[in-house]
CSV table of C-alpha atoms in Angstrom, one decimal:
chain,number,residue,atom,x,y,z
A,290,MET,CA,243.2,91.6,42.5
A,291,ALA,CA,240.3,89.9,44.2
A,292,GLU,CA,241.2,88.3,47.5
A,293,ILE,CA,240.1,84.6,47.5
A,294,THR,CA,239.6,82.8,50.7
A,295,VAL,CA,238.7,79.1,51.1
A,296,SER,CA,236.3,78.0,53.8
A,297,THR,CA,236.0,74.4,52.6
A,298,LYS,CA,238.5,71.6,52.2
A,299,LEU,CA,240.3,71.3,48.9
A,300,ILE,CA,240.0,67.7,47.6
A,301,ASP,CA,242.1,66.5,44.8
A,302,ALA,CA,240.7,64.2,42.1
A,303,PRO,CA,240.1,60.8,43.6
A,304,ARG,CA,241.8,59.4,40.5
A,305,MET,CA,244.8,61.3,39.4
A,306,LYS,CA,244.2,60.0,35.8
A,307,ALA,CA,241.0,60.1,33.8
A,308,HIS,CA,239.7,59.5,30.3
A,309,VAL,CA,238.7,62.5,28.1
A,310,TYR,CA,235.9,61.8,25.6
A,311,ARG,CA,234.9,63.4,22.4
A,312,LEU,CA,231.2,64.4,22.2
A,313,LYS,CA,229.2,63.5,19.1
A,314,THR,CA,227.6,66.4,17.2
A,315,PRO,CA,223.8,66.5,18.1
A,316,ARG,CA,221.4,65.3,15.4
A,317,VAL,CA,218.5,67.7,15.6
A,318,ARG,CA,216.2,67.4,12.6
A,319,GLU,CA,212.6,66.4,11.9
A,320,ALA,CA,213.3,62.7,11.8
A,321,SER,CA,215.1,62.7,15.2
A,322,ILE,CA,212.4,64.7,17.0
A,323,ARG,CA,209.6,62.5,15.5
A,324,ALA,CA,211.5,59.5,16.7
A,325,PHE,CA,211.5,60.9,20.2
A,326,ALA,CA,207.8,61.7,19.9
A,327,LYS,CA,207.2,58.0,19.1
A,328,GLN,CA,209.4,57.0,22.1
A,329,PHE,CA,207.1,59.0,24.3
A,330,GLY,CA,204.0,57.3,22.8
A,331,LEU,CA,203.0,60.2,20.6
A,332,ARG,CA,202.0,60.2,17.0
A,333,ALA,CA,205.1,60.4,14.8
A,334,GLU,CA,203.7,60.4,11.3
A,335,ARG,CA,204.8,63.2,9.0
A,336,ALA,CA,201.3,64.5,8.8
A,337,ALA,CA,200.8,64.5,12.5
A,338,GLY,CA,201.5,67.3,15.0
A,339,LYS,CA,202.9,70.7,14.5
A,340,LEU,CA,206.6,71.3,13.9
A,341,VAL,CA,208.3,74.6,14.7
A,342,ASN,CA,212.0,75.3,13.8
A,343,ASP,CA,214.0,78.3,15.0
A,344,ALA,CA,217.6,79.2,15.4
A,345,GLU,CA,218.0,77.5,18.8
A,346,LYS,CA,215.6,74.5,18.8
A,347,LEU,CA,213.1,72.2,17.2
A,348,VAL,CA,209.7,71.9,18.7
A,349,TYR,CA,207.1,69.2,18.0
A,350,ALA,CA,203.6,69.7,19.4
A,351,ASP,CA,200.8,67.0,19.4
A,352,GLY,CA,197.8,68.0,21.4
A,353,HIS,CA,198.8,68.8,25.0
A,354,HIS,CA,202.2,67.2,24.5
A,355,GLU,CA,205.3,69.2,23.5
A,356,VAL,CA,208.7,67.8,22.6
A,357,THR,CA,211.8,70.1,22.3
A,358,LEU,CA,215.3,69.4,21.0
A,359,HIS,CA,218.0,72.0,21.4
A,360,LYS,CA,220.4,72.3,18.5
A,361,ALA,CA,223.5,73.3,20.4
A,362,SER,CA,223.5,70.3,22.8
A,363,GLY,CA,220.8,67.8,21.7
A,364,ALA,CA,219.1,68.4,25.0
A,365,LEU,CA,215.6,66.9,25.1
A,366,ARG,CA,212.4,68.0,26.8
A,367,MET,CA,208.9,66.6,26.8
A,368,VAL,CA,205.9,67.9,28.8
A,369,ASP,CA,202.2,67.2,29.0
A,370,ARG,CA,200.9,70.7,29.4
A,371,SER,CA,197.5,69.4,30.6
A,372,ARG,CA,199.1,67.9,33.7
A,373,TRP,CA,202.7,69.3,34.1
A,374,GLN,CA,202.8,71.3,37.3
A,375,VAL,CA,199.0,71.8,37.3
A,376,ASP,CA,197.2,72.3,40.6
A,377,ASP,CA,193.8,70.6,40.9
A,378,ARG,CA,193.3,72.6,44.2
A,379,LYS,CA,192.9,69.6,46.4
A,380,SER,CA,195.7,67.0,46.0
A,381,ASP,CA,198.8,66.8,48.2
A,382,LEU,CA,201.6,64.7,47.0
A,383,ARG,CA,203.3,63.1,50.0
A,384,ILE,CA,206.2,60.9,48.8
A,385,GLN,CA,209.6,60.2,50.2
A,386,ASP,CA,212.7,61.0,48.1
A,387,SER,CA,213.6,57.2,47.9
A,388,ALA,CA,210.1,56.3,46.5
A,389,ALA,CA,210.2,59.2,44.0
A,390,ALA,CA,213.7,58.2,42.9
A,391,LYS,CA,212.5,54.6,42.2
A,392,LEU,CA,209.6,55.9,40.1
A,393,ALA,CA,211.8,58.3,38.2
A,394,GLU,CA,214.5,55.6,37.5
A,395,ARG,CA,211.8,53.2,36.3
A,396,ALA,CA,210.4,55.8,33.9
A,397,VAL,CA,213.8,56.7,32.5
A,398,ARG,CA,214.6,53.0,31.9
A,399,GLN,CA,211.3,52.2,30.3
A,400,LEU,CA,211.7,55.2,27.8
A,401,LYS,CA,215.4,54.2,27.2
A,402,LEU,CA,216.6,57.7,28.1
A,403,ALA,CA,219.5,56.2,30.0
A,404,ARG,CA,220.7,52.9,31.4
A,405,ALA,CA,220.6,52.2,35.1
A,406,ASN,CA,224.4,51.9,35.5
A,407,GLU,CA,224.8,55.4,33.9
A,408,MET,CA,222.9,57.3,36.5
A,409,ARG,CA,222.2,57.8,40.2
A,410,PHE,CA,219.7,59.8,42.3
A,411,TYR,CA,220.8,63.4,42.7
A,412,LYS,CA,218.0,65.3,44.4
A,413,ALA,CA,214.2,65.9,44.5
A,414,ALA,CA,212.5,69.3,44.5
A,415,ARG,CA,208.9,69.9,45.5
A,416,LEU,CA,206.5,72.4,44.0
A,417,ARG,CA,204.3,73.6,46.8
A,418,VAL,CA,201.2,75.9,46.9
A,419,GLY,CA,199.7,77.7,49.8
A,420,VAL,CA,196.3,79.1,50.7
A,421,ALA,CA,196.0,82.0,53.0
A,422,THR,CA,193.2,84.3,54.3
A,423,LYS,CA,192.9,88.0,53.4
A,424,GLU,CA,194.7,88.8,56.7
A,425,GLY,CA,197.7,86.9,55.4
A,426,ARG,CA,197.4,84.0,57.9
A,427,GLU,CA,198.5,80.8,56.2
A,428,VAL,CA,195.7,78.1,56.2
A,429,SER,CA,197.3,75.2,54.3
A,430,GLU,CA,200.2,74.2,52.1
A,431,ARG,CA,200.3,71.3,49.6
A,432,THR,CA,202.8,69.7,47.3
A,433,ILE,CA,201.5,69.4,43.7
A,434,ASP,CA,204.6,68.2,41.9
A,435,VAL,CA,207.9,66.6,42.5
A,436,ALA,CA,210.9,67.0,40.2
A,437,VAL,CA,213.4,64.2,40.5
A,438,ALA,CA,216.9,64.7,39.1
A,439,MET,CA,219.1,61.8,38.1
A,440,GLN,CA,222.8,62.5,37.7
A,441,ARG,CA,224.9,61.1,35.0
A,442,VAL,CA,227.9,58.9,35.8
A,443,VAL,CA,230.8,58.2,33.4
A,444,ASP,CA,233.6,55.7,34.4
A,445,ARG,CA,232.1,55.8,38.0
A,446,ILE,CA,232.8,59.6,38.1
A,447,PRO,CA,229.7,61.9,38.5
A,448,VAL,CA,229.0,64.4,35.8
A,449,ASP,CA,228.4,67.9,37.2
A,450,GLY,CA,227.5,71.3,35.8
A,451,PRO,CA,224.3,72.5,34.2
A,452,GLY,CA,224.1,69.3,32.1
A,453,GLY,CA,224.5,65.7,32.9
A,454,LYS,CA,221.0,65.4,34.4
A,455,ILE,CA,217.7,63.9,33.6
A,456,VAL,CA,214.7,65.4,35.5
A,457,VAL,CA,211.4,63.5,35.8
A,458,TYR,CA,208.3,65.4,36.9
A,459,LEU,CA,205.7,63.5,38.9
A,460,ASP,CA,202.1,64.7,39.5
A,461,HIS,CA,199.9,64.0,42.5
A,462,GLU,CA,199.1,60.5,41.1
A,463,ARG,CA,202.8,59.8,41.0
A,464,ARG,CA,202.7,59.6,37.2
A,465,PRO,CA,205.3,61.3,35.0
A,466,THR,CA,204.1,64.6,33.4
A,467,GLY,CA,207.4,65.7,31.8
A,468,PHE,CA,211.1,64.9,31.2
A,469,GLU,CA,214.2,67.0,30.7
A,470,ARG,CA,217.5,65.5,29.6
A,471,VAL,CA,220.9,67.2,29.0
A,472,TRP,CA,223.0,64.2,28.3
A,473,ARG,CA,225.3,64.6,25.3
A,474,GLU,CA,226.2,61.4,23.4
A,475,LEU,CA,229.8,60.1,24.1
A,476,GLY,CA,232.1,59.5,21.2
A,477,ALA,CA,235.5,57.8,21.2
A,478,ALA,CA,238.1,58.5,23.9
A,479,HIS,CA,240.2,61.5,23.0
A,480,ARG,CA,242.8,60.8,25.7
A,481,ARG,CA,243.1,57.8,27.9
A,482,ASN,CA,244.4,58.0,31.5
A,483,ALA,CA,245.3,61.7,31.1
A,484,PRO,CA,247.1,63.0,34.3
A,485,CYS,CA,245.2,65.3,36.5
A,486,ARG,CA,246.5,68.3,38.5
A,487,SER,CA,245.8,69.2,42.1
A,488,ALA,CA,242.8,71.3,43.3
A,489,ALA,CA,245.3,73.9,44.5
A,490,GLU,CA,246.7,74.3,41.0
A,491,ALA,CA,243.1,74.8,39.7
A,492,LEU,CA,242.5,77.3,42.4
A,493,ASP,CA,245.6,79.3,41.2
A,494,GLU,CA,244.0,79.4,37.8
A,495,MET,CA,240.9,80.9,39.4
A,496,ARG,CA,243.0,83.5,41.1
A,497,ARG,CA,244.5,84.5,37.7
A,498,HIS,CA,241.1,84.6,36.2
A,499,PHE,CA,239.9,87.2,38.8
A,500,ARG,CA,243.2,89.1,39.0
A,501,ALA,CA,241.6,92.3,37.4
A,502,LYS,CA,238.5,92.2,39.7
A,503,GLU,CA,238.3,94.0,43.0
A,504,GLY,CA,236.7,92.6,46.2
A,505,THR,CA,236.7,89.3,47.9
A,506,ILE,CA,235.6,85.8,46.9
A,507,ASP,CA,234.8,83.2,49.6
A,508,ILE,CA,234.9,79.6,48.3
A,509,TYR,CA,232.4,77.7,50.4
A,510,GLU,CA,232.2,74.5,48.3
A,511,MET,CA,234.2,72.6,45.7
A,512,ARG,CA,233.4,69.5,43.7
A,513,TYR,CA,235.1,67.2,41.3
A,514,GLY,CA,233.6,65.4,38.3
A,515,TYR,CA,233.2,65.4,34.5
A,516,PHE,CA,231.8,68.8,33.4
A,517,GLU,CA,228.8,69.0,31.1
A,518,ASP,CA,227.5,72.4,30.0
A,519,GLY,CA,223.9,73.5,29.6
A,520,ARG,CA,221.4,73.0,26.9
A,521,ARG,CA,222.2,76.2,25.0
A,522,ARG,CA,225.9,75.7,24.8
A,523,THR,CA,228.0,73.7,22.3
A,524,GLN,CA,230.6,71.3,23.8
A,525,ARG,CA,233.2,69.2,22.0
A,526,TYR,CA,234.8,67.3,24.9
A,527,LEU,CA,233.8,65.7,28.2
A,528,GLN,CA,236.7,66.3,30.6
A,529,PRO,CA,237.2,66.1,34.4
A,530,ALA,CA,237.0,69.4,36.2
A,531,TYR,CA,237.1,71.1,39.6
A,532,MET,CA,234.1,73.3,40.3
A,533,PHE,CA,234.5,76.1,42.9
A,534,PHE,CA,231.4,77.7,44.4
A,535,GLY,CA,231.9,81.1,46.0
A,536,MET,CA,230.3,84.4,47.1
A,537,ILE,CA,231.7,87.6,45.6
A,538,GLY,CA,231.8,90.8,47.7
A,539,THR,CA,232.6,94.1,46.1
A,540,PRO,CA,234.1,97.2,47.9
A,541,GLY,CA,231.5,99.6,49.2
A,542,SER,CA,228.6,97.2,48.8
A,543,ARG,CA,226.8,94.8,51.3
A,544,VAL,CA,225.4,92.7,48.4
A,545,ARG,CA,227.2,89.4,47.7
A,546,LYS,CA,226.7,87.5,44.5
A,547,ARG,CA,227.1,83.8,43.9
A,548,THR,CA,229.8,82.7,41.4
A,549,VAL,CA,231.0,79.3,40.0
A,550,TYR,CA,234.4,78.8,38.5
A,551,VAL,CA,235.0,75.6,36.6
A,552,ALA,CA,238.6,74.6,35.8
A,553,SER,CA,239.8,71.6,33.9
A,554,ALA,CA,241.3,69.0,36.3
A,555,LEU,CA,243.7,67.9,33.6
A,556,GLU,CA,247.4,68.9,33.6
A,557,HIS,CA,247.0,69.7,29.9
A,558,PRO,CA,243.3,70.8,29.3
A,559,VAL,CA,241.7,70.0,26.0
A,560,GLU,CA,239.9,73.3,26.1
A,561,THR,CA,239.1,76.2,28.5
A,562,ILE,CA,235.8,75.6,30.4
A,563,THR,CA,235.2,79.0,32.0
A,564,PRO,CA,235.5,81.8,29.5
A,565,PRO,CA,237.6,84.9,30.3
A,566,LEU,CA,236.0,87.8,32.0
A,567,ARG,CA,234.7,90.6,29.8
A,568,ARG,CA,236.6,93.8,30.2
A,569,LYS,CA,234.6,96.8,31.1
A,570,ARG,CA,234.6,99.4,28.4
A,571,PRO,CA,236.0,102.7,29.7
A,572,GLN,CA,233.4,105.4,29.8
A,573,LYS,CA,233.9,108.4,27.6
A,574,ALA,CA,234.3,111.7,29.3
A,575,ARG,CA,231.5,114.2,28.6
A,576,SER,CA,232.4,117.3,26.7
A,577,ALA,CA,231.8,120.6,28.5
A,578,GLY,CA,229.1,121.6,26.0
A,579,ARG,CA,227.0,118.5,26.7
A,580,GLY,CA,226.5,118.8,30.4
A,581,ARG,CA,223.3,119.5,32.2
A,582,GLY,CA,222.0,123.0,31.6
A,583,ALA,CA,224.1,123.5,28.4
A,584,ARG,CA,222.4,125.6,25.7
């Protein structure tokens, strides 16, 4: 059994009761992706652009612009490939997080991707490029793009996980060059004021999850919020969860790997969030006649 240590404070759900929501089935079809193209100011006529449909997504391309809808989640992406993360070899985008957040929030509201009371600033990440001499000595470094992430909020509770985010990309002129949104549409409440369990009980679930694994797991951070999965995963409910971030160490190895365990915060979960570990298949013993040097 893996030994789990906790180097952070376990914090129970601020509200020991929370609503659970059904999530609407995503509508990913030609009419919906053309509607988004029109929302972004692109041509939306049936004869315009190029449409590609595969098992995972629907992609509409019009000139340098590309709109993508993922079938599993309804996740949306739009980029202007002529400007998105493009370096003109001279510009340096110097902008504070607060100013970038205001520009991103305004763009999201103008495009009606989310309402102001449904989101909050999460973080900003900068894409930087550097120029160095042949000897390896750095000469200059510039910022060519800022990605601003806005976090979803439901019932004043943050939405965490791979989803629940809108990312706005800003170029050196502080203009949006792309958007990414994983923001599943809420349906009716499945349960109202459902009782939540403690963080310690959720941690016990994590211990049971890793009972067959050897080594150590150090929990260095935990968070509470509604959990929304990534763009390639289907999800039926939005439920509150505890998220444990840790580092796994295995016997005989100095390498440690990051792991995240997500446990429902509900006393009676509507569904399991973290799937069970895959069991390793036992290796078959080689027969004597198949060893090295056998004739």
